[in-house]
mmCIF file of C-alpha atoms and ligand atoms in Angstrom:
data_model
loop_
_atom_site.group_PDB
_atom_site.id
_atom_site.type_symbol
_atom_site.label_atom_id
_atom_site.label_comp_id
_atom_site.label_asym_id
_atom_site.label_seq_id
_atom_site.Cartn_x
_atom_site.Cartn_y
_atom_site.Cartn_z
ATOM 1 C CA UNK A 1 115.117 91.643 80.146
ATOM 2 C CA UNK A 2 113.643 90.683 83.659
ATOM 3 C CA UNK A 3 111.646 94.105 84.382
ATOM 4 C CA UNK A 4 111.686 94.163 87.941
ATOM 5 C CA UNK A 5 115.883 92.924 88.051
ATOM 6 C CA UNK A 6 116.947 94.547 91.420
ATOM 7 C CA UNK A 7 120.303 95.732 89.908
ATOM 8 C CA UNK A 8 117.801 98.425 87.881
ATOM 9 C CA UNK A 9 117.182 99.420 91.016
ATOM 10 C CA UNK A 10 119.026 102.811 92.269
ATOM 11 C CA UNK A 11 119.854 102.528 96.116
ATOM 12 C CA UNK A 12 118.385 104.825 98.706
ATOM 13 C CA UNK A 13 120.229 107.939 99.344
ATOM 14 C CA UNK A 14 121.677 108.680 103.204
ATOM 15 C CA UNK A 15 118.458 110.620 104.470
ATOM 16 C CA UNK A 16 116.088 108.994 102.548
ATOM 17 C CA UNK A 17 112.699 108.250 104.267
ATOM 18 C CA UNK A 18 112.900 105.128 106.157
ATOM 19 C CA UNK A 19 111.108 102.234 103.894
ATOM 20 C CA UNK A 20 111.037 98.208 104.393
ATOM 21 C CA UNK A 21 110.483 96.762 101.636
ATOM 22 C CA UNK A 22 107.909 94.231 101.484
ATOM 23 C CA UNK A 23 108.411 92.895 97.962
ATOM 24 C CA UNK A 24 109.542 94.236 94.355
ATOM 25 C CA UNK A 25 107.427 97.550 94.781
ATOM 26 C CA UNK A 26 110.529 99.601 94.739
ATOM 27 C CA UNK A 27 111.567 97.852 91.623
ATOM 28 C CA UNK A 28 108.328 98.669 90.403
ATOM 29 C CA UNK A 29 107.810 102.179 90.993
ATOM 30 C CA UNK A 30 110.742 102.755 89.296
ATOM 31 C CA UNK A 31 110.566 101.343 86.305
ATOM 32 C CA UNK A 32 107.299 103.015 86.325
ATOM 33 C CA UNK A 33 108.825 106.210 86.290
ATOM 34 C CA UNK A 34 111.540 105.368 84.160
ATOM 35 C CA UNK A 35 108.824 104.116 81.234
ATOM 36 C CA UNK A 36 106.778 107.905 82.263
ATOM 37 C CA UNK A 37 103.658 105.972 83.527
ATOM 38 C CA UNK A 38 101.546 106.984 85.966
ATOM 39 C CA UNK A 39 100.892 104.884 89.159
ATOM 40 C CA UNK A 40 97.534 103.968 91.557
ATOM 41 C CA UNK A 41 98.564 102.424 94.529
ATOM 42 C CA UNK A 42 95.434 101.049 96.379
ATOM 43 C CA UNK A 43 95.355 99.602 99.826
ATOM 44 C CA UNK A 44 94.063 100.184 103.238
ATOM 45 C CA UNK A 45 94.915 103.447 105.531
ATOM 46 C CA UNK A 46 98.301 103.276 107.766
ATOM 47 C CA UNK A 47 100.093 100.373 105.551
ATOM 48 C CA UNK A 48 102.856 102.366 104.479
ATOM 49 C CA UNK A 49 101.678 104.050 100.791
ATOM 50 C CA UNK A 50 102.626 107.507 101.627
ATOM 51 C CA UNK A 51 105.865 106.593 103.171
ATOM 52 C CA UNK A 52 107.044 104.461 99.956
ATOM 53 C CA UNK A 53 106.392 107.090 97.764
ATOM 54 C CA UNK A 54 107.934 110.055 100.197
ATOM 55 C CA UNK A 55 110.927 106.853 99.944
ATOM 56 C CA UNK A 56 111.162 106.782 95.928
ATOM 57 C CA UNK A 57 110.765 110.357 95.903
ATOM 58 C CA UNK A 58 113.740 110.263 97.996
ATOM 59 C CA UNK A 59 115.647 107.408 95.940
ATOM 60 C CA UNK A 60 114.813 108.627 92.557
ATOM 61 C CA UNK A 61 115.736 112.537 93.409
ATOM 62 C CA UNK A 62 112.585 114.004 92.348
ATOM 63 C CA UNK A 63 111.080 116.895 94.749
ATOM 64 C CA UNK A 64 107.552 114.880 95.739
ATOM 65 C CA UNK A 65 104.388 117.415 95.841
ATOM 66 C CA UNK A 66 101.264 115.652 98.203
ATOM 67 C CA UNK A 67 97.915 116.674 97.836
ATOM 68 C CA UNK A 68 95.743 114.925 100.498
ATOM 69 C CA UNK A 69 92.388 115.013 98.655
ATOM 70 C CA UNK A 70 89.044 115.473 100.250
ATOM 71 C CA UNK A 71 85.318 116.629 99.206
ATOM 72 C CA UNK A 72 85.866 119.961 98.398
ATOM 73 C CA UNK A 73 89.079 119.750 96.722
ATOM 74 C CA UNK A 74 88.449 120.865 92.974
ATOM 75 C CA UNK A 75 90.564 120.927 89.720
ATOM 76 C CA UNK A 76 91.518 124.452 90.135
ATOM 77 C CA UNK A 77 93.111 123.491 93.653
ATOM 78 C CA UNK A 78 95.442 121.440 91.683
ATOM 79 C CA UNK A 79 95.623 123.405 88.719
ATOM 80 C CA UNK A 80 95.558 126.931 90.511
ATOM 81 C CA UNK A 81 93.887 130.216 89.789
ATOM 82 C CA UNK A 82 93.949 134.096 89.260
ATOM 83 C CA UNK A 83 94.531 136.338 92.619
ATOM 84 C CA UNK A 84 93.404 139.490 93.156
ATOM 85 C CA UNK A 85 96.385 141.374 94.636
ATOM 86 C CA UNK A 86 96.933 145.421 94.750
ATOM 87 C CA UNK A 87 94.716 146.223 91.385
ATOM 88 C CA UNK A 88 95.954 143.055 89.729
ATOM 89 C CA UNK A 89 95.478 139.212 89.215
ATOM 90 C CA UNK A 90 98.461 137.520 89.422
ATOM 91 C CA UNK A 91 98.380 133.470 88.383
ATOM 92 C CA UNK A 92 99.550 131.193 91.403
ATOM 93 C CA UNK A 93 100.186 127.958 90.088
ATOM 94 C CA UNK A 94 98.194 124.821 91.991
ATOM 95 C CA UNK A 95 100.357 121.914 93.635
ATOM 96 C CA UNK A 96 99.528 119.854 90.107
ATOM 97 C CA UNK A 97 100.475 123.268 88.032
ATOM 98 C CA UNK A 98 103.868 123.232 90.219
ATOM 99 C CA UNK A 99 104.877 119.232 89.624
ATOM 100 C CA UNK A 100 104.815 119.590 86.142
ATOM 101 C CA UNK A 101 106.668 122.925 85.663
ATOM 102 C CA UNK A 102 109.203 121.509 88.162
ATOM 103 C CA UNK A 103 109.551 117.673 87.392
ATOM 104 C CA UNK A 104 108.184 116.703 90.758
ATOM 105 C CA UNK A 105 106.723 113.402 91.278
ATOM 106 C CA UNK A 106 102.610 114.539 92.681
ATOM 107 C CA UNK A 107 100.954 112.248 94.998
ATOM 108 C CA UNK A 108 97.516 112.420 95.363
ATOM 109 C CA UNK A 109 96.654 110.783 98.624
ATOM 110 C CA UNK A 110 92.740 109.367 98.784
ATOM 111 C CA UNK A 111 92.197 110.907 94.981
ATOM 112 C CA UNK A 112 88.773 109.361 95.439
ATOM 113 C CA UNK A 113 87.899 112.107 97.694
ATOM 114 C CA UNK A 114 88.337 114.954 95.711
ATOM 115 C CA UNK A 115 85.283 116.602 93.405
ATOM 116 C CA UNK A 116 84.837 115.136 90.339
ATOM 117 C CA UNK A 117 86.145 117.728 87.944
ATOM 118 C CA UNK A 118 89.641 116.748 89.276
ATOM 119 C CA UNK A 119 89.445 114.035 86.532
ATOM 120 C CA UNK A 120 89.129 116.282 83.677
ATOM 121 C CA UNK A 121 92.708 117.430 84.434
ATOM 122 C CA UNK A 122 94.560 114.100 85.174
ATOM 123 C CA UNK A 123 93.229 112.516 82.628
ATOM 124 C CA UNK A 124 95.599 114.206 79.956
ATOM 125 C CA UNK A 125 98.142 113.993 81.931
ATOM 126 C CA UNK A 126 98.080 110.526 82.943
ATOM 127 C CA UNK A 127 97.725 109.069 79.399
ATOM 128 C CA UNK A 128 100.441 109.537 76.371
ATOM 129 C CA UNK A 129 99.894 113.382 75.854
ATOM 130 C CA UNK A 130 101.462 113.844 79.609
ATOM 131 C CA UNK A 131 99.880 117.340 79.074
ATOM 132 C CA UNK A 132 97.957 119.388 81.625
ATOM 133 C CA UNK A 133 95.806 122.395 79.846
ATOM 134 C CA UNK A 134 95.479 125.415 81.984
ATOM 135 C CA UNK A 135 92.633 126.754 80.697
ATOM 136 C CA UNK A 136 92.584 130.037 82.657
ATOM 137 C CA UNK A 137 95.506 131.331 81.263
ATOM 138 C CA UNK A 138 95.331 129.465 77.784
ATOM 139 C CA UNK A 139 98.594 127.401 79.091
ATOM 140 C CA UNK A 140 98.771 123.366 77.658
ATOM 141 C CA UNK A 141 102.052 122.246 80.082
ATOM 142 C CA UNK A 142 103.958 119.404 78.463
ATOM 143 C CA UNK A 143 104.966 117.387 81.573
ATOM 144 C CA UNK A 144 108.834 116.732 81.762
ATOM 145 C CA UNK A 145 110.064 113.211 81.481
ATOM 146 C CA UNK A 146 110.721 113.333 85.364
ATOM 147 C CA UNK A 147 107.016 113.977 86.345
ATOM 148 C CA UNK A 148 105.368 111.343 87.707
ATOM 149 C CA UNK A 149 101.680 111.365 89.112
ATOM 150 C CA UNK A 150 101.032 109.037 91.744
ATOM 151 C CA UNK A 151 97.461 108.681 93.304
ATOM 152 C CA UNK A 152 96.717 106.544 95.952
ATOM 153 C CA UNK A 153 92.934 105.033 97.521
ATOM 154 C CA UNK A 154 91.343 102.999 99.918
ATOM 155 C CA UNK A 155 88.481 100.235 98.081
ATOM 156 C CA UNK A 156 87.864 99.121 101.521
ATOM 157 C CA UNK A 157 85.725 101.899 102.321
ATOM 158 C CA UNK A 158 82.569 100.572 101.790
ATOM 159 C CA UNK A 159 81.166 103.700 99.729
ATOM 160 C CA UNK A 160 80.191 102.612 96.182
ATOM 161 C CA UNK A 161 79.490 106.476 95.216
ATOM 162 C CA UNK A 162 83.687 106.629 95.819
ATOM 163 C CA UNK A 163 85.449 104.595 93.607
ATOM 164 C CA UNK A 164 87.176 105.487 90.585
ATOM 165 C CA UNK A 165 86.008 105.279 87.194
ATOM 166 C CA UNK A 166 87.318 102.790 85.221
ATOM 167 C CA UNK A 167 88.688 105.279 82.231
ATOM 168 C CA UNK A 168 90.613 106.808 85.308
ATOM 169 C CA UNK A 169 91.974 103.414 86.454
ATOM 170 C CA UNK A 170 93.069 101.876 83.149
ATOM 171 C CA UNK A 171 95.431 104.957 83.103
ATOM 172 C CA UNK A 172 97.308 104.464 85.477
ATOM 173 C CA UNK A 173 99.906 101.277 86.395
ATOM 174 C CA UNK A 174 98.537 99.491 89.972
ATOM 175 C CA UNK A 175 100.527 98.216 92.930
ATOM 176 C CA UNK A 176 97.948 96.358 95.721
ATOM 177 C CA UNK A 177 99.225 97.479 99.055
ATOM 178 C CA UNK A 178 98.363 95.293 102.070
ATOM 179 C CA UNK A 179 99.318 95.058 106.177
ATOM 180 C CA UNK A 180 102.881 93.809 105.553
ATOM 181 C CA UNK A 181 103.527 90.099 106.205
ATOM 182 C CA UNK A 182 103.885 89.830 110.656
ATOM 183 C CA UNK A 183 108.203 89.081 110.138
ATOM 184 C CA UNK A 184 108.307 92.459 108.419
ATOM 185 C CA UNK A 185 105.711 94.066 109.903
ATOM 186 C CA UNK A 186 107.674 93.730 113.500
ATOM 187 C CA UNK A 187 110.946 95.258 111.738
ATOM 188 C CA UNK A 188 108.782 98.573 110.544
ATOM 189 C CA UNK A 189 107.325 98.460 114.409
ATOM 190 C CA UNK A 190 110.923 97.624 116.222
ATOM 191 C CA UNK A 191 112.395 101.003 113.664
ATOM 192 C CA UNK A 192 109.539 103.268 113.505
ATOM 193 C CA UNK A 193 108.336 102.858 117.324
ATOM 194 C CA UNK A 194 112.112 102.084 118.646
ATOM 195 C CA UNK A 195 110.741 99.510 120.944
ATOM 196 C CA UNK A 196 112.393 96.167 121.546
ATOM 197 C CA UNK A 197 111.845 93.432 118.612
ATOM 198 C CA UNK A 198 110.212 91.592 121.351
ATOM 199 C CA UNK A 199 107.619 93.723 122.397
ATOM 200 C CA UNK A 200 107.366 94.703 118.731
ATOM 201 C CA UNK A 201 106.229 91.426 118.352
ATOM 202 C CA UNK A 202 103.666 91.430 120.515
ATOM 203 C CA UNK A 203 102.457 94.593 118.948
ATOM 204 C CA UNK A 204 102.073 92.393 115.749
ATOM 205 C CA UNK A 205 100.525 89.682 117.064
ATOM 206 C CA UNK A 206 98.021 92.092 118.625
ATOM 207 C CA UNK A 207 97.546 93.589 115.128
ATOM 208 C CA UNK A 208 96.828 89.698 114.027
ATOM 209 C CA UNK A 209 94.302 89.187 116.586
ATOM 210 C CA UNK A 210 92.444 92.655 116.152
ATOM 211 C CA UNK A 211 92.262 91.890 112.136
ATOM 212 C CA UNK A 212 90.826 88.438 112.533
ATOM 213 C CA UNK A 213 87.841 90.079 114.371
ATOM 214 C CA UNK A 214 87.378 93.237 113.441
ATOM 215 C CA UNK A 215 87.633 92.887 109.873
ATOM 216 C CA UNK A 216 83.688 92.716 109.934
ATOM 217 C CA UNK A 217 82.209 94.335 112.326
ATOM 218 C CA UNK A 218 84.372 97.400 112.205
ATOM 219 C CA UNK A 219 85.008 100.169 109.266
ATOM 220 C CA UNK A 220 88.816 99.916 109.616
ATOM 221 C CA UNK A 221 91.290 98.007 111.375
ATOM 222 C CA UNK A 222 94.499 97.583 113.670
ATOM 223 C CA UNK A 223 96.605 99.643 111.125
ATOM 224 C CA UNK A 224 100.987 99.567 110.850
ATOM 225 C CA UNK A 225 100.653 103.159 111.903
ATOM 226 C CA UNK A 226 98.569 102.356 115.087
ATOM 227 C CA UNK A 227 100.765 99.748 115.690
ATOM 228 C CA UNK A 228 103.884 102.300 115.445
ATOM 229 C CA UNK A 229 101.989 104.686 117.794
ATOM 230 C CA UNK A 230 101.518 102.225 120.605
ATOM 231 C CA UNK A 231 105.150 101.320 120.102
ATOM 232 C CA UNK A 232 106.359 105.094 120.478
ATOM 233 C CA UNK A 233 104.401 105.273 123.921
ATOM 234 C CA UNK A 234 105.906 101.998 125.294
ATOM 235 C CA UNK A 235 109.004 103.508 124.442
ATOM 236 C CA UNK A 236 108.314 106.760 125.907
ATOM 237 C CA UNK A 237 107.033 104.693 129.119
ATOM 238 C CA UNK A 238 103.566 104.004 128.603
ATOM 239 C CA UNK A 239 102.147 100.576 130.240
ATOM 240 C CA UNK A 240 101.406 98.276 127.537
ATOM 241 C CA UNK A 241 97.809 98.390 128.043
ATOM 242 C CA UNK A 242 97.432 102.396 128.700
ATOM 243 C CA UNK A 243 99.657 102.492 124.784
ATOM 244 C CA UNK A 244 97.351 100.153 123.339
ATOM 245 C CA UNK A 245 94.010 101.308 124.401
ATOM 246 C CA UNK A 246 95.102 105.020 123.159
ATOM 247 C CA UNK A 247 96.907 104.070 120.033
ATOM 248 C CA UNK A 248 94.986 101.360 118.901
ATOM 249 C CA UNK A 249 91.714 100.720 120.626
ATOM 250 C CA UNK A 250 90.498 103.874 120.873
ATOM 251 C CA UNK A 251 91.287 104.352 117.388
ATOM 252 C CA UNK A 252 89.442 101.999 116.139
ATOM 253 C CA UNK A 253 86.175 102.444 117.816
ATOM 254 C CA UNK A 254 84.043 104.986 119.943
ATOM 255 C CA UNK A 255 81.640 102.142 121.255
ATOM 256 C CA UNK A 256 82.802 101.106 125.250
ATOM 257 C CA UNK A 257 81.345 97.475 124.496
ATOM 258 C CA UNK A 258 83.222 97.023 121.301
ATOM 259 C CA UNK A 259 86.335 99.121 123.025
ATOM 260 C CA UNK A 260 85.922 96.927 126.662
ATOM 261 C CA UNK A 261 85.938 93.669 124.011
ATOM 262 C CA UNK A 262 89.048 94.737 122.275
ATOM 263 C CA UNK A 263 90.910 95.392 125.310
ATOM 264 C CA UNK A 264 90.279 91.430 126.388
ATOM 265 C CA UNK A 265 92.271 90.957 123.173
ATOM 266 C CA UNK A 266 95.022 93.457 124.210
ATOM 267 C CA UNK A 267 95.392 91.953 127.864
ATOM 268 C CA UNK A 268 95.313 88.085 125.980
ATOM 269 C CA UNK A 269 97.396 88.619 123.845
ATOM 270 C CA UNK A 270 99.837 91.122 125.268
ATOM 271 C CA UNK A 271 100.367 88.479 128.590
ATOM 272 C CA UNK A 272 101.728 86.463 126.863
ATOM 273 C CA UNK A 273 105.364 85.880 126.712
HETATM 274 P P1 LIG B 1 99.280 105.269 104.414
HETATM 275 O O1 LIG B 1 99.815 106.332 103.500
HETATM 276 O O2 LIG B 1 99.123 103.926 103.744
HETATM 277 O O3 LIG B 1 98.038 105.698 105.149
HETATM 278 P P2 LIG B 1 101.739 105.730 105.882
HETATM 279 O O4 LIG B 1 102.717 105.600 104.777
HETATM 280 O O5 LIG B 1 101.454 107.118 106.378
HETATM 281 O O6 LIG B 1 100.365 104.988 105.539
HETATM 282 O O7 LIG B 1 102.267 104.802 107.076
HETATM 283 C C1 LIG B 1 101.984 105.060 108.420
HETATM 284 C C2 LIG B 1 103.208 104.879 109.267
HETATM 285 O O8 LIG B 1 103.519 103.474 109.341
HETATM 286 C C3 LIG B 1 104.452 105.533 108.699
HETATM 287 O O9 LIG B 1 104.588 106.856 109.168
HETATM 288 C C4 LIG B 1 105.569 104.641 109.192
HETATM 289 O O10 LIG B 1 105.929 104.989 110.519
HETATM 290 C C5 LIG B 1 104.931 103.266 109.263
HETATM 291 N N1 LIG B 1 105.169 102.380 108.111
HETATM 292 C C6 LIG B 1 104.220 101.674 107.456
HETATM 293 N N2 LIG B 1 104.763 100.895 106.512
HETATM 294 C C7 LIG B 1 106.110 101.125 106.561
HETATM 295 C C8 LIG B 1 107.237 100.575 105.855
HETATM 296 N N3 LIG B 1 107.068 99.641 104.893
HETATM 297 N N4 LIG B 1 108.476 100.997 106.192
HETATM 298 C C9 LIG B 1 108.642 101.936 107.174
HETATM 299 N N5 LIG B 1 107.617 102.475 107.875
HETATM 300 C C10 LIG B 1 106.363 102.068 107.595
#
């Protein structure tokens, strides 16, 4: 059987998150969830990870729980913890907690940014015993065949102290997420900023130019969602070079030299016809 066969693919239902496609990651995901294996989806910020998943969320029927992560997020954030209320503790079930109990698919957005201990309570849950222990309350939660967990991170950050360990990684199935290819890329512009395909073009080929030189000197680049941004203010009105020097330049940099140098790019490239 061909795995990734689109006709194992369920369509999208009416209301779905908008989602181009940019290869067989749909096809993917699913079977994924299908086979109950967890899923790391690396790539860079603003190239479309959250939307996908809000999309298969959507496509498979699963409620979708996101945690964005950051440094002080701990396991009993995701697992929860005992309240105090009016002379009692009542338990209030985390957003992790809650996905389980319900099915849900959880996404945990930059899981690289969260403390440590977070690991000690996806690990079980991510391997074959799809079990999350709550050990406050003596619970072990055997994860329904629709939960899914879903974590998502950014190796380009060039922090070597955030990664994630290897026993973490080998649990879970990958998908490498990228800028999509400039063709699609100006469809997801044209859609998501509702500008012409024309000047959605230009957009791209802006994005082309900015990657080519900033991809060294600069932390991040010319992302799809910086892209959509400048799009919505053309839209709205917005000269070309007042959308891109909010949306994108300034975006990307705080430094006038390196923001004066971009916008020669932006008026280059965005002359042209
Ligand atoms: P990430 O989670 O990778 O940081 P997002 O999923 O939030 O990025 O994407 C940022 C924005 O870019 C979205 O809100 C959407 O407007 C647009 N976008 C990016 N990729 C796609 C895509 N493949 N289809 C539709 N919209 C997309």
């Amino acid at each position: 059987m061909d795995m990734l066969h689109p006709d194992a693919l369920v369509g999208a239902p009416k209301g779905a998150p908008h989602y181009v496609s940019q290869g067989q990651e749909c096809a993917l995901f699913e079977q994924a969830w299908r086979c109950q294996l967890p899923l790391l989806i690396k790539g860079p910020t603003g190239c479309g990870k959250t939307r996908f998943v809000e999309h298969m969320a959507a496509r498979l029927g699963r409620p979708l729980i996101t945690v964005s992560c950051h440094d002080d997020l701990s396991a009993a954030d995701l697992v929860g913890r005992h309240l105090i209320g009016q002379g009692s503790t009542v338990w209030v079930d985390g957003p992790l907690a809650r996905a389980v109990r319900e099915g849900a698919i959880c996404y945990l957005d930059e899981v690289v940014e969260a403390r440590k201990d977070t690991t000690v309570v996806m690990h079980p849950l991510a391997d074959d015993r799809r079990v999350l222990p709550i050990e406050r309350t003596g619970e072990l939660l055997q994860a329904p065949a629709e939960f899914m967990l879903v974590i998502s991170y950014n190796p380009g950050y060039q922090n070597l102290l955030k990664t994630l360990k290897p026993s973490t990684r080998q649990r879970f199935v990958s998908l490498t997420f990228d800028y999509p290819q400039p063709l699609i890329e100006r469809d997801i512009v044209c859609s998501e900023g509702g500008v012409s395909p024309a000047m959605a073009e230009g957009l791209v080929r802006l994005a082309g130019a900015l990657r080519r030189v900033t991809d060294h000197d600069l932390e991040e680049t010319a992302s799809t969602r910086l892209l959509v941004m400048a799009g919505r203010l053309m839209a709205a009105g917005v000269d070309t070079e007042s959308a891109c020097r909010a949306a994108v330049v300034d975006a990307l940099t705080d430094d006038l030299e390196t923001a004066a140098a971009l916008m020669e790019i932006v008026r280059g490239v965005m002359a042209q016809p």
